[in-house]
Structure formats: structure tokens, C-alpha cells
Coordinates of C-alpha atoms and ligand atoms in Angstrom, one line a residue:
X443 CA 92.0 -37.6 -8.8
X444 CA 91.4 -34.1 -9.8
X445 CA 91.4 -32.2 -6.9
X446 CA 91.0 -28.1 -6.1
X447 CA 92.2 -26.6 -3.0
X448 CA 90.6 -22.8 -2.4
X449 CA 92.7 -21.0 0.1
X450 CA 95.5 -22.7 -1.3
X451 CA 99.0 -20.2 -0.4
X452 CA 97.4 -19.8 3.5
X453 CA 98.9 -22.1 6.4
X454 CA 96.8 -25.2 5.4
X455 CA 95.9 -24.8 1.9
X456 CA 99.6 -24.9 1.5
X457 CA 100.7 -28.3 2.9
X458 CA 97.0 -29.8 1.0
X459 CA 98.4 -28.9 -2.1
X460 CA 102.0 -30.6 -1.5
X461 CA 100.4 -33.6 0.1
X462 CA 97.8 -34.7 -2.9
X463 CA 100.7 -33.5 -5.4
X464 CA 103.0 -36.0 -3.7
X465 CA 99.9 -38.9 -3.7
X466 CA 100.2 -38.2 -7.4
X467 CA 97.0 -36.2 -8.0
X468 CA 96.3 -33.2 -10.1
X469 CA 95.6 -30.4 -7.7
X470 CA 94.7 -27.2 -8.6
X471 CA 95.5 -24.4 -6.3
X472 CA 92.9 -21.6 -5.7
X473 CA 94.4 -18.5 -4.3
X474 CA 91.3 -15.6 -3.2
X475 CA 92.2 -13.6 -6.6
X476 CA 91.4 -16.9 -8.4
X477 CA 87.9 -17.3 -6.4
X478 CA 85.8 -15.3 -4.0
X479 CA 83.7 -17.4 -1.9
X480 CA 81.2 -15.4 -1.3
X481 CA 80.1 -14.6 -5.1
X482 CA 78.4 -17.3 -6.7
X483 CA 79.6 -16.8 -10.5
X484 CA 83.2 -16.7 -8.8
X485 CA 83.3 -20.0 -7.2
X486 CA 81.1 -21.7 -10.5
X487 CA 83.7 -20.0 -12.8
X488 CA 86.9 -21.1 -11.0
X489 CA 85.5 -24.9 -10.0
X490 CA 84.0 -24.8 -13.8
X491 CA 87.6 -24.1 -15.0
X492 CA 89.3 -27.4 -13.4
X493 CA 86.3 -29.7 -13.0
X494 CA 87.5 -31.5 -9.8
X495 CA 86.4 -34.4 -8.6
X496 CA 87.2 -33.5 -5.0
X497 CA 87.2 -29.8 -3.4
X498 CA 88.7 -28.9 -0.2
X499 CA 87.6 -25.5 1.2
X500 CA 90.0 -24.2 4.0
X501 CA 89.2 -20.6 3.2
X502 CA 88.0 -18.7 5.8
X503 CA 87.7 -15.5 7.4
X504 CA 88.8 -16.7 10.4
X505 CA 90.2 -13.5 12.0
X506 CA 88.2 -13.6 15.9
X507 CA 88.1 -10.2 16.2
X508 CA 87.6 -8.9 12.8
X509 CA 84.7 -11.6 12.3
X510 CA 83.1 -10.1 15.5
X511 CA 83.6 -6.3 14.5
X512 CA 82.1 -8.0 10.8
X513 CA 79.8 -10.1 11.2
X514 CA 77.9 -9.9 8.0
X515 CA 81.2 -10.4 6.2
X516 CA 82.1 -13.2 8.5
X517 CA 78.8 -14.9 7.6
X518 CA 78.8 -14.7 4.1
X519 CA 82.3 -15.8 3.1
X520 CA 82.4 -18.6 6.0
X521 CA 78.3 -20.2 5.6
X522 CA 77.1 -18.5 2.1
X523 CA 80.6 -19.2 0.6
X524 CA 80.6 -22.8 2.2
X525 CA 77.0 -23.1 0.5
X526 CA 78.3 -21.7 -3.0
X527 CA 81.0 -24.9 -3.3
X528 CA 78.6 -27.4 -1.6
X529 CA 76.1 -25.9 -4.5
X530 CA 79.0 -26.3 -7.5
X531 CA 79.8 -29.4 -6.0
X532 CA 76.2 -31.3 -5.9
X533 CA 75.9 -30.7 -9.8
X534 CA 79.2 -31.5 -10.4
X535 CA 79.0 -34.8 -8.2
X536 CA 81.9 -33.5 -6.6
X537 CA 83.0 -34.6 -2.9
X538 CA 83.9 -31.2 -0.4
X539 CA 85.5 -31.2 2.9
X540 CA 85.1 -28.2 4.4
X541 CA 87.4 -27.1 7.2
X542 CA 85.7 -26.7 10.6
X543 CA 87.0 -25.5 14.2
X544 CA 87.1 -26.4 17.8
X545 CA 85.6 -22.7 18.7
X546 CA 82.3 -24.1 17.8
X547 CA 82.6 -25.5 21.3
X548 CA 81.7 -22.9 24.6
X549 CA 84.9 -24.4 26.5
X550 CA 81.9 -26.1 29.2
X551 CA 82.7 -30.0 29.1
X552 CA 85.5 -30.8 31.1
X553 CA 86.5 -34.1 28.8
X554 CA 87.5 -34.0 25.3
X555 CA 84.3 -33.2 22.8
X556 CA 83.2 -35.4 20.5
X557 CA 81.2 -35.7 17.0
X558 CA 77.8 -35.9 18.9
X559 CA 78.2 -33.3 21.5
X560 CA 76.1 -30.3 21.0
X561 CA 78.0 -27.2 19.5
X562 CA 77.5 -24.1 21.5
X563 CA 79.8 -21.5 19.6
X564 CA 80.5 -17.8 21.8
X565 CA 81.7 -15.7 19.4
X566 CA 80.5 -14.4 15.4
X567 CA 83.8 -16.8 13.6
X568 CA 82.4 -20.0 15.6
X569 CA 78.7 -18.8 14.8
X570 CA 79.4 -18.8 11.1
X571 CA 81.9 -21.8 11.0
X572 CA 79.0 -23.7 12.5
X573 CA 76.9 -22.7 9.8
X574 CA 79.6 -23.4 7.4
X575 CA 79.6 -27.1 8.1
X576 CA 75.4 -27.3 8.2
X577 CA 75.3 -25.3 4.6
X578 CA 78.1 -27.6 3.2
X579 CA 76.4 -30.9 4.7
X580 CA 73.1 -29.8 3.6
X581 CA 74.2 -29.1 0.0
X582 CA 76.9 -30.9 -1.0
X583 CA 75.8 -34.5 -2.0
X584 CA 78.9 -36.0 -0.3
X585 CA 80.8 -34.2 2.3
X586 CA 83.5 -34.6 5.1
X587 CA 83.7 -31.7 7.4
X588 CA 86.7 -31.7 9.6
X589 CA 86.8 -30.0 12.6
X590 CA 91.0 -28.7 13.8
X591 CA 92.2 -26.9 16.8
X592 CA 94.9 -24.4 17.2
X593 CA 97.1 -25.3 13.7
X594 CA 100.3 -24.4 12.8
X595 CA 102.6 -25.1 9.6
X596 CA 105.6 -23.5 7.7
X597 CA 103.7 -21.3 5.4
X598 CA 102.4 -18.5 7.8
X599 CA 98.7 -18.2 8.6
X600 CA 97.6 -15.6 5.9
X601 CA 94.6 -14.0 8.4
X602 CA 96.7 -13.3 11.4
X603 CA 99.7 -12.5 9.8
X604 CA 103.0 -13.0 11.6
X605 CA 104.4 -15.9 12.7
X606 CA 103.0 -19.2 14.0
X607 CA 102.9 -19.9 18.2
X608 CA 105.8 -22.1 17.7
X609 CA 107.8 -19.6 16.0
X610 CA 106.8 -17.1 18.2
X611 CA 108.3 -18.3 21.1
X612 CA 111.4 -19.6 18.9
X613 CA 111.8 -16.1 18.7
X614 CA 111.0 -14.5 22.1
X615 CA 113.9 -17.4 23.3
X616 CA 116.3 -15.9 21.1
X617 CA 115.3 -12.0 22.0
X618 CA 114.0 -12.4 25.7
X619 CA 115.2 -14.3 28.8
X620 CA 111.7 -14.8 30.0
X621 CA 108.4 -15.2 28.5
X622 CA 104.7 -15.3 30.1
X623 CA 102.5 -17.7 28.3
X624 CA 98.3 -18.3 29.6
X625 CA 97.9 -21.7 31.3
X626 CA 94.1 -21.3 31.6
X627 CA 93.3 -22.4 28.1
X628 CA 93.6 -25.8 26.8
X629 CA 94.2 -26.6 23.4
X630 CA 95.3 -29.7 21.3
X631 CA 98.1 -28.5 18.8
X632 CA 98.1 -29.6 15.6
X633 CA 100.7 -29.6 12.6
X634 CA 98.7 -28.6 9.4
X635 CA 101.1 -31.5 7.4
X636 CA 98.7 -34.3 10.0
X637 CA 95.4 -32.6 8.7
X638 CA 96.7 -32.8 4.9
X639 CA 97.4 -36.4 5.7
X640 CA 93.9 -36.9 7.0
X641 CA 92.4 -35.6 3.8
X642 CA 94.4 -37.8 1.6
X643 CA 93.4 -40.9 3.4
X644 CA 89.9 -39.7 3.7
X645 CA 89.9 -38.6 -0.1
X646 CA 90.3 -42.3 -1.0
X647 CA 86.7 -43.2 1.1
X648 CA 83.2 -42.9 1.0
X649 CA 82.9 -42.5 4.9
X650 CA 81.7 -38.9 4.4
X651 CA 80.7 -36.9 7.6
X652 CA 81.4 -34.9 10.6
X653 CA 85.1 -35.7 11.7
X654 CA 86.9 -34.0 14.7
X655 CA 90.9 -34.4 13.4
X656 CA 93.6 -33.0 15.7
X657 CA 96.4 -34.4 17.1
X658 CA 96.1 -36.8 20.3
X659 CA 96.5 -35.5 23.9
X660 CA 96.1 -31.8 25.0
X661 CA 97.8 -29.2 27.1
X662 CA 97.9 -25.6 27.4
X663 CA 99.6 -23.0 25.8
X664 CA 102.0 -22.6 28.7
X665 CA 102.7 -26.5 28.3
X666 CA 102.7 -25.8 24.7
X667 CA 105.3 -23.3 25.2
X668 CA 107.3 -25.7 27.9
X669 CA 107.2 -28.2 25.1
X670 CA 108.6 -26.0 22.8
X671 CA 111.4 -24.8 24.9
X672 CA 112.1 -28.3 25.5
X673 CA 112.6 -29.9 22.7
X674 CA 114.9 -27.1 21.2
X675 CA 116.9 -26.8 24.4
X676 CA 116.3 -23.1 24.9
X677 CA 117.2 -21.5 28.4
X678 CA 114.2 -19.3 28.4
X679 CA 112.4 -18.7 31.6
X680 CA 109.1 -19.6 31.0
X681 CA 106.3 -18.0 33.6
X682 CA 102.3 -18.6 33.7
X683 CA 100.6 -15.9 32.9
X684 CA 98.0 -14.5 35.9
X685 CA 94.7 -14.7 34.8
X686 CA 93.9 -12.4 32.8
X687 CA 97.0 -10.7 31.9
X688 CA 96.1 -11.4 28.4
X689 CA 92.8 -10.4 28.6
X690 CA 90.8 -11.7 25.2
X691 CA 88.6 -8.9 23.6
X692 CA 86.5 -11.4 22.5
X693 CA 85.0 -14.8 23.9
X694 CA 86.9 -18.2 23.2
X695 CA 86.3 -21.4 24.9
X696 CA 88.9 -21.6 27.8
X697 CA 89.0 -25.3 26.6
X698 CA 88.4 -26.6 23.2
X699 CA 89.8 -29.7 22.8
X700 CA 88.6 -32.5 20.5
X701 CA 88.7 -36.3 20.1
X702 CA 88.7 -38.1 17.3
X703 CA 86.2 -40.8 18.0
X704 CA 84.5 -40.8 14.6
X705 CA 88.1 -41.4 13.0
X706 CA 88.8 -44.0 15.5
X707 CA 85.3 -45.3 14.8
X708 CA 86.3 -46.1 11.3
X709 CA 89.9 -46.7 11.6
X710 CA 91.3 -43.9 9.7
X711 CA 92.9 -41.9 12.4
X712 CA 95.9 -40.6 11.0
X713 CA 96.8 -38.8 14.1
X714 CA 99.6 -39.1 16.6
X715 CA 100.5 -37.1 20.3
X716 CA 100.8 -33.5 19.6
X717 CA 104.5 -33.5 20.8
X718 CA 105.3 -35.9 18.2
X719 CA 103.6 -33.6 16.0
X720 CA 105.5 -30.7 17.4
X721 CA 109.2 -32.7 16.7
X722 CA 108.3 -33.4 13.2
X723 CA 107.6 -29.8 12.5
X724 CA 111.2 -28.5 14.7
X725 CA 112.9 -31.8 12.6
X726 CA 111.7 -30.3 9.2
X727 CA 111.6 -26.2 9.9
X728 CA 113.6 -24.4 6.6
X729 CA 117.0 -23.7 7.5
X730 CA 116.0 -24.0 11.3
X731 CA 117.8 -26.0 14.3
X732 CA 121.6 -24.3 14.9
X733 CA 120.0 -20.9 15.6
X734 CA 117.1 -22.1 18.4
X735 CA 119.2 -24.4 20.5
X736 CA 121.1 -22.6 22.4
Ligands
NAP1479 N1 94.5 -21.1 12.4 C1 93.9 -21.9 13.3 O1 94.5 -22.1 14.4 C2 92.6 -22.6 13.0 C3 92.0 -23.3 14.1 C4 90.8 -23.9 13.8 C5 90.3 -23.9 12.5 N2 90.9 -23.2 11.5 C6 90.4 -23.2 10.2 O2 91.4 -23.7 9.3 C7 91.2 -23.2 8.0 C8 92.6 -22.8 7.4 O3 93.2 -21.8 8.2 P1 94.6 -21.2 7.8 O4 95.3 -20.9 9.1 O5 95.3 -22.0 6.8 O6 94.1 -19.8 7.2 P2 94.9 -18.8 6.3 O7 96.4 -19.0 6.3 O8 94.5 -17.4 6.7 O9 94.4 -19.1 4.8 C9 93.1 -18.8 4.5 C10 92.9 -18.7 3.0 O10 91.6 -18.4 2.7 C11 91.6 -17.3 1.7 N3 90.3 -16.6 1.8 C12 89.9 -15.8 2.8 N4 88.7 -15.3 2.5 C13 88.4 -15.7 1.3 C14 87.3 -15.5 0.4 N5 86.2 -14.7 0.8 N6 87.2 -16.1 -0.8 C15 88.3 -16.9 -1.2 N7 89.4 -17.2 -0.4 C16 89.4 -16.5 0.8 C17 92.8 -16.5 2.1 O11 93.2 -15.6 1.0 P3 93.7 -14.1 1.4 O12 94.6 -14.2 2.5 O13 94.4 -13.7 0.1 O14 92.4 -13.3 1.7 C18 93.8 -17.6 2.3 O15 94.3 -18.1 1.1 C19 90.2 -22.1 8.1 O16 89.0 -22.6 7.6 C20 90.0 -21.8 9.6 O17 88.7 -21.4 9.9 C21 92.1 -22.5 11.8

């Protein structure tokens, strides 16, 4: 298949490209100077050049704070942009999957959400996510939208800059002897090469839709972080953070973790537990283990 990634060189562009290259398709990478969302002429001149047959938009301004202090900004390249490939794609006859997010959730419901539960977003990034995913299933003529929660993968997330939770505290364990992680807000962790995987499989069906796809369990980011430590046999003292001693400037959902019922539902589920997720990505870091287990 011909397939174009947009937001191709971020954290999860990255590992779509290398997983559809390696299923043998022709993928073509868009990086933001090859196409800005938000302009219409941009998005029908880059998709024009490569003709795909299937688009996968994990571009985003996804920066919480930014998209609060921004929110027209936020809006048009997360919804109008979402609505300018949807658009391309319906003449083309395309198929998009556009790349949603657990923050649509208010952190309320004290089980996993699912598909059907009623999206309640509390800050301007889940706001316009949400509309993202209405704008891309109301235009597109065949769509996935795939919710993901708290990713991480080798190529550094482009919009936060710096390094990855898990390489974070790979390298407070190698600077600190203690470290003070939040144990309030629950989260399921997810390698970006699982989501890539999902696509791939999903690429091949016609069960478009609304999918949640993160890795099975949950914990917080102070189990994350004992997980973490863990596995690499680091001697850090890890410490739960007091309520808020990290105090958020803007509202996230204290819990937004996701199931995957509709995957289940059609027996795609590509997922596994989150800590076998997490030993993958240690098992295959660049140049990693000797320095992290001390
Ligand atoms: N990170 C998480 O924990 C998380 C959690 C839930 C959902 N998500 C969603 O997952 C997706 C992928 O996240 P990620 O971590 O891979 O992000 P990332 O590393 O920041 O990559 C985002 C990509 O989008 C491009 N981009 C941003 N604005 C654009 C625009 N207006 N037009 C064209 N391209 C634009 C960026 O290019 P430049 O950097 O050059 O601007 C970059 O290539 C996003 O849709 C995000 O909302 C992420």
C-alpha cells in the first residue's frame, strides 16, 4: 500500500514509518516543512504529491500548556488540520487514522474508559483532540481514530523536547540517589512501536472506527518509575511525591486510563501488559543496558 505519515521524525511518526516500511509498503514521510496542517493548499499539495492510499496523522500540537496559553492555534492545527486530511482524503478515497488521546477523559470514572463512555476533556489540547477525531470521522469517508495514553519511543517527543519518562528516570538513577515521582495519577504506558503495530494490522481492515489502543493494565507514574528501576536494577531510592508537590498549571485527568474493548471486540488487539511493553523498549534502547544497571 501507499501510505503517508504526517508528523513523521516526532516520537510516533517515527516508529509508523519503520513499521509499514518493514510490512513492505511505500510510506512517505511528512515532516511539518513538507506540510502544515492547518493550510488547506499545504496538506492538498503534499498528499497530491504521493497519492496515498492510507494517511496516518499523528501531528499535533499537543504541548498542554502551550495549547492552553494558544488556544486558537491549538484548535486549528489539531480539528481544522484533522478536517483538511479527512477533506483530501474523502476525494482521494483515502483511509485516515487520526491519533487521539486519553486527556479527552476528566479522570471521573474509577474503571478503565471505554469507546462508548462520554468524553469530558478539562483542558484546550483535549478540547481540540476531541474535535480532531469528530472533524476526521465526519469527513473522511473511512476512518480509524485511535485513542493512546502516556507514549514513549526512542526518537524523542518533538513538542516536549527532552527526553522520554523512561529515560528520564534512567538518568536521574545515574545522577541522583533518590527521586520523587506523583502516585496520584494513573496512567497506562505505552511503547509507540505497539501503536505502529496496531496500525499495520488495522491498515489491512475495513473495521474503521473509534479505537482506544494502549497497552493492558495501568499504574501510576510512581509504579511506572518502580518498574523502571526494577527492571534495570538501579539502586535509586524512589519516594511518592506528596500531593501536590508537582503542582500541574493546567488541568489533566488524575486518571486516564483506557481499554481496549472495541479492539477486543473485533479481535485485533495487538496489545500486551505495559511492563512487557516497558522490557521490550530497555531490551532494544541504542547502545543502552551496561550504563543503567548498576
Ligand atoms: N506524547 C504523549 O504522551 C501522547 C499521549 C496521548 C496522545 N498523544 C498524541 O500522539 C500523537 C503523536 O505524539 P508524538 O509524541 O509523536 O508527538 P511529536 O514527537 O511532538 O511529533 C509531532 C509531529 O507533528 C508535527 N507537527 C506539529 N504541528 C504541526 C502542524 N501544524 N502541521 C504539520 N505537522 C505538525 C511535528 O513537527 P515539528 O516538531 O517540526 O513542529 C512533529 O513532527 C499526537 O497526535 C499526540 O496528540 C501523545
Amino acid at each position: 500500500m501507499k501510505i503517508a505519515v504526517i508528523g513523521s521524525n516526532g516520537q510516533l511518526g517515527s516508529d509508523v514509518c519503520e513499521a509499514f516500511r518493514r510490512n513492505g509498503d511505500a510510506v512517505f514521510g511528512l515532516t511539518h516543512s513538507d506540510l502544515e496542517l492547518t493550510s488547506p493548499s499545504s496538506v492538498e499539495a503534499a498528499l497530491s504529491a504521493c497519492t496515498p492510499e492510507f494517511i496516518i496523522n499523528t501531528a499535533a500540537m499537543h504541548h498542554v500548556e502551550k495549547c492552553e496559553a494558544d488556544p486558537a492555534a491549538a484548535f486549528a492545527a489539531n480539528a481544522i488540520g484533522a478536517k483538511n486530511v479527512a477533506e483530501w482524503a474523502k476525494r482521494a478515497d483515502a483511509t485516515v487514522a487520526y491519533i487521539g488521546t486519553d486527556y479527552v477523559f476528566d479522570g471521573g470514572k474509577a474503571a478503565p474508559y471505554v469507546e462508548t463512555d462520554v468524553a469530558s476533556p478539562l483542558n484546550v489540547y483535549g478540547i481540540t483532540k476531541l474535535a480532531g477525531e469528530h472533524f476526521t470521522s465526519a469527513c473522511a469517508g473511512k476512518c480509524f481514530v485511535l485513542r493512546v495514553s502516556a507514549i514513549y519511543g526512542h526518537q524523542p517527543c518533538r513538542a516536549k523536547g527532552g527526553l522520554n519518562f523512561v529515560e528520564l528516570m534512567l538518568k536521574l538513577s545515574r545522577e541522583r540517589d533518590k527521586v520523587r515521582v506523583v502516585d496520584d495519577e494513573f496512567v497506562t504506558p505505552t511503547p509507540t512501536v505497539a501503536i505502529a503495530a496496531q496500525l499495520v494490522a488495522l491498515s489491512r481492515s475495513c473495521h474503521y472506527g473509534l479505537y482506544h489502543a494502549t497497552a493492558e493494565g495501568s499504574c501510576s507514574w510512581y509504579e511506572f518509575a518502580a518498574e523502571i528501576f526494577r527492571a534495570t536494577g538501579s539502586k535509586i531510592r524512589l519516594e511518592k511525591a506528596d500531593p501536590g508537590e508537582f503542582p500541574a498549571k493546567v488541568a489533566r485527568p488524575k486518571y486516564s486510563v483506557l481499554e481496549n474493548r472495541a479492539l477486543k471486540a473485533i479481535q485485533m488487539n495487538v496489545f500486551t501488559d505495559w511492563r512487557e511493553g516497558l522490557q521490550s523498549y530497555l531490551d532494544s534502547r541504542p547502545g543502552a543496558p551496561a550504563a543503567d544497571r548498576q
